[in-house]
Short mmCIF file of C-alpha atoms in Angstrom, two decimals:
data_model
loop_
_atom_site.label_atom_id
_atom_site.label_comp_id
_atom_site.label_asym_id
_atom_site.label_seq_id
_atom_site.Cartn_x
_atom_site.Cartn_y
_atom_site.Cartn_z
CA UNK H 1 -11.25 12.17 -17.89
CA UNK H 2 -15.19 12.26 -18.33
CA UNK H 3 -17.76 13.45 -15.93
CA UNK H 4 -18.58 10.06 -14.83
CA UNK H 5 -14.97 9.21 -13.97
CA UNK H 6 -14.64 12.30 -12.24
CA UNK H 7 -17.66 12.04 -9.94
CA UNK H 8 -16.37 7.73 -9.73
CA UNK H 9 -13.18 8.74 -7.66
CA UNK H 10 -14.59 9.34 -4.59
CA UNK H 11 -16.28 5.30 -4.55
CA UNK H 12 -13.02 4.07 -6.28
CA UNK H 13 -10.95 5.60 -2.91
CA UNK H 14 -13.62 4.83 -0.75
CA UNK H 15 -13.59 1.10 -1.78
CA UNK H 16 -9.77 1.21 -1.39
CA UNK H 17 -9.73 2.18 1.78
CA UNK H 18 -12.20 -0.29 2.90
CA UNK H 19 -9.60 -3.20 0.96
CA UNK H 20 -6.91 -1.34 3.52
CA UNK H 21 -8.72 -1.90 6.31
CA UNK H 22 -9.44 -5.60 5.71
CA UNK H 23 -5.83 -6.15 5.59
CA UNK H 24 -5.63 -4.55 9.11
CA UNK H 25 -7.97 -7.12 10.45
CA UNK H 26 -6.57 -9.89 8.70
CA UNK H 27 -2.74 -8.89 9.79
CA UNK H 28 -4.20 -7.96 13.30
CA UNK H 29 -5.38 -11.35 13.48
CA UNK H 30 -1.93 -13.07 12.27
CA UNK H 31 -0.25 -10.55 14.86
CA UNK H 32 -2.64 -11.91 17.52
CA UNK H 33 -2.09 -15.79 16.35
CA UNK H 34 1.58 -14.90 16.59
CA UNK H 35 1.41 -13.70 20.21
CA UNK H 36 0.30 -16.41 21.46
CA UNK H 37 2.43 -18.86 19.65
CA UNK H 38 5.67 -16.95 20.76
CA UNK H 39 4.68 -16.83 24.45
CA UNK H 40 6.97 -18.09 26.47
CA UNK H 41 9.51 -18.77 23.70
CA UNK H 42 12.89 -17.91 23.51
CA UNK H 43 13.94 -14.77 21.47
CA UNK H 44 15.16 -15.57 18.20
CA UNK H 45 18.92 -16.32 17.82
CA UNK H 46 19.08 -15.36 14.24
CA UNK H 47 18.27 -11.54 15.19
CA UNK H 48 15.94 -11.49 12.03
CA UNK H 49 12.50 -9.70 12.31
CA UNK H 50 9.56 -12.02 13.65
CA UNK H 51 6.32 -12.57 11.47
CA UNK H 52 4.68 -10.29 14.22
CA UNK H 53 6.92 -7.28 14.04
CA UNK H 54 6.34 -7.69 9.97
CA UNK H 55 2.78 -7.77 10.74
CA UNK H 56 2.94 -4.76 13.34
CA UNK H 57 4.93 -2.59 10.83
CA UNK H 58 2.49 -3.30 7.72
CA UNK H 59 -0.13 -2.40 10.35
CA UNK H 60 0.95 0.66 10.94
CA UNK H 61 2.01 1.20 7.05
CA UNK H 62 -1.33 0.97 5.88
CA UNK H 63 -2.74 2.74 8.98
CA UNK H 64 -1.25 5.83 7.85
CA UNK H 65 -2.28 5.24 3.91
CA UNK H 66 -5.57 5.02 5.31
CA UNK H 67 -5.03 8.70 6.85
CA UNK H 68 -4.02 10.02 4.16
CA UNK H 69 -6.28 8.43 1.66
CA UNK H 70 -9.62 9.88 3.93
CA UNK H 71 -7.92 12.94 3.86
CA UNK H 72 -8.05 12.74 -0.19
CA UNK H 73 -11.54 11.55 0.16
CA UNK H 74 -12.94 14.25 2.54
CA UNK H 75 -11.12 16.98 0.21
CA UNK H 76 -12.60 14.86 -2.70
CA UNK H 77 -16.08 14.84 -1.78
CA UNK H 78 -16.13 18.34 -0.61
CA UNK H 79 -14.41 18.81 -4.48
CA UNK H 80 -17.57 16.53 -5.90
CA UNK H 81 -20.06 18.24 -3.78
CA UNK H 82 -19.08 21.76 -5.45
CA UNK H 83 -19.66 20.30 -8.90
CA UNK H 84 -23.19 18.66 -7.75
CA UNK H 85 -24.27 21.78 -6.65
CA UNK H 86 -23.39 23.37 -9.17
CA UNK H 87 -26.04 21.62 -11.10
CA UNK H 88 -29.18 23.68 -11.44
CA UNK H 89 -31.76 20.88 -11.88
CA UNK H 90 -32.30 19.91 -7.95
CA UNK H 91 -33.85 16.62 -9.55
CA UNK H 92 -30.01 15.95 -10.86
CA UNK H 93 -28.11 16.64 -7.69
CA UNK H 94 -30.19 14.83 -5.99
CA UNK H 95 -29.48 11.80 -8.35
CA UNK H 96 -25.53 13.22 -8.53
CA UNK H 97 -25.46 12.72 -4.84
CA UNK H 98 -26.89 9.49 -4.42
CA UNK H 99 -24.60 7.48 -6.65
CA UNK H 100 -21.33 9.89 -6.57
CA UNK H 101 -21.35 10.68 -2.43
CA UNK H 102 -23.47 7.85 -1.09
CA UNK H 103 -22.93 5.16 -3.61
CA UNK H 104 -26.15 3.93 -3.72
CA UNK H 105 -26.73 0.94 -6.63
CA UNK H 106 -28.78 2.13 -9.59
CA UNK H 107 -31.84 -0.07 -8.06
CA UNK H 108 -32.01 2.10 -4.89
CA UNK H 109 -31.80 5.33 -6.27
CA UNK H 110 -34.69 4.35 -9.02
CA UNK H 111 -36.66 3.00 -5.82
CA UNK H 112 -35.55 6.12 -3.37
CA UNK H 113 -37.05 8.84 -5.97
CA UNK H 114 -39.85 6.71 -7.41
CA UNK H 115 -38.74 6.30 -11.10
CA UNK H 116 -38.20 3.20 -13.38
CA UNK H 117 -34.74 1.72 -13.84
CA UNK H 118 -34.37 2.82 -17.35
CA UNK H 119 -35.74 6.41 -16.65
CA UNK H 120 -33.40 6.98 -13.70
CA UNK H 121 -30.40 5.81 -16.56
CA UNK H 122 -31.96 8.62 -18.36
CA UNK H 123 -31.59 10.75 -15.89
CA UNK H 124 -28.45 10.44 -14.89
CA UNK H 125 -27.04 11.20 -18.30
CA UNK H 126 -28.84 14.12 -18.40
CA UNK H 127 -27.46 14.91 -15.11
CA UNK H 128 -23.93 14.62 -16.75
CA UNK H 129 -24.65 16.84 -19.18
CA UNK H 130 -25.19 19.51 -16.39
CA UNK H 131 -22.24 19.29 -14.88
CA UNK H 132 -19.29 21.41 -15.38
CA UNK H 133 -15.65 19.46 -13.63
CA UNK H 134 -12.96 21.47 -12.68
CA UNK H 135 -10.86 22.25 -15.67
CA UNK H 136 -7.89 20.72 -13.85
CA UNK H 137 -9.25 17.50 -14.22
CA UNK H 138 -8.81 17.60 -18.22
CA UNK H 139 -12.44 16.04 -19.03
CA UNK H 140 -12.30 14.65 -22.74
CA UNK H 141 -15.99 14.97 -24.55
CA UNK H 142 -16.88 11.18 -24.47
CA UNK H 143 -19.68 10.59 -21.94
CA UNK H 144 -20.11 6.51 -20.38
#
């Protein structure tokens, strides 16, 4: 694993729990539609689950991978913050934690700490260069 794909994990789980909780909406909405739908209707003969039970149990599913996965991500970041910090430069961390904590685009960090595009680029690999990842997380030499 390289630095960069280290310090990535925290946006990659981050983005997936925001995908989870889209699905919550969206099956909140279908449980909704199918409330009001069934109203008044007559239970179903068959004894098979209804779409809304289905959509109450996924709800509840991913509920609970969302727990867990912001319990990865707080012990994550607090992981990632360590390794920021551990940076001398305060120039770096303060790059490090813009993009690897807040995941700010490349464009807002350049215009947050008044630098070009390409110089912030520069930065940030020298930034990389600085930091050391928990040996656990078996870095490999190659740098993106």
């Amino acid at each position: 694993m390289t630095t960069k794909t280290y310090l990535s994990q925290a946006r990659y789980l981050d983005m997936r729990i925001k995908s989870k909780l889209q699905q919550i909406d969206s099956l909140n909405e279908l449980a909704t539609t199918c409330t009001s739908v069934l109203t008044g209707m007559p239970r179903n003969p068959s004894g098979s689950t209804s779409r809304m039970a289905d959509a109450i149990c996924k709800i509840v599913d991913l509920q609970n991978e969302i727990n867990r996965d912001i319990d990865k991500l707080v012990d994550l970041k607090k992981e990632i913050m360590g390794v920021i910090k551990a940076v001398s430069n305060p120039e770096h961390q303060t790059l490090l934690e813009k993009r690897y904590l807040c995941f700010l685009s490349w464009e807002k960090i350049a215009v947050d700490m008044g630098y070009d595009l390409r110089y912030t680029h520069k930065l940030h690999n020298w930034a990389l260069e600085e930091c050391s990842i928990p040996a656990s997380s078996k870095v490999d030499t190659k740098r993106h």
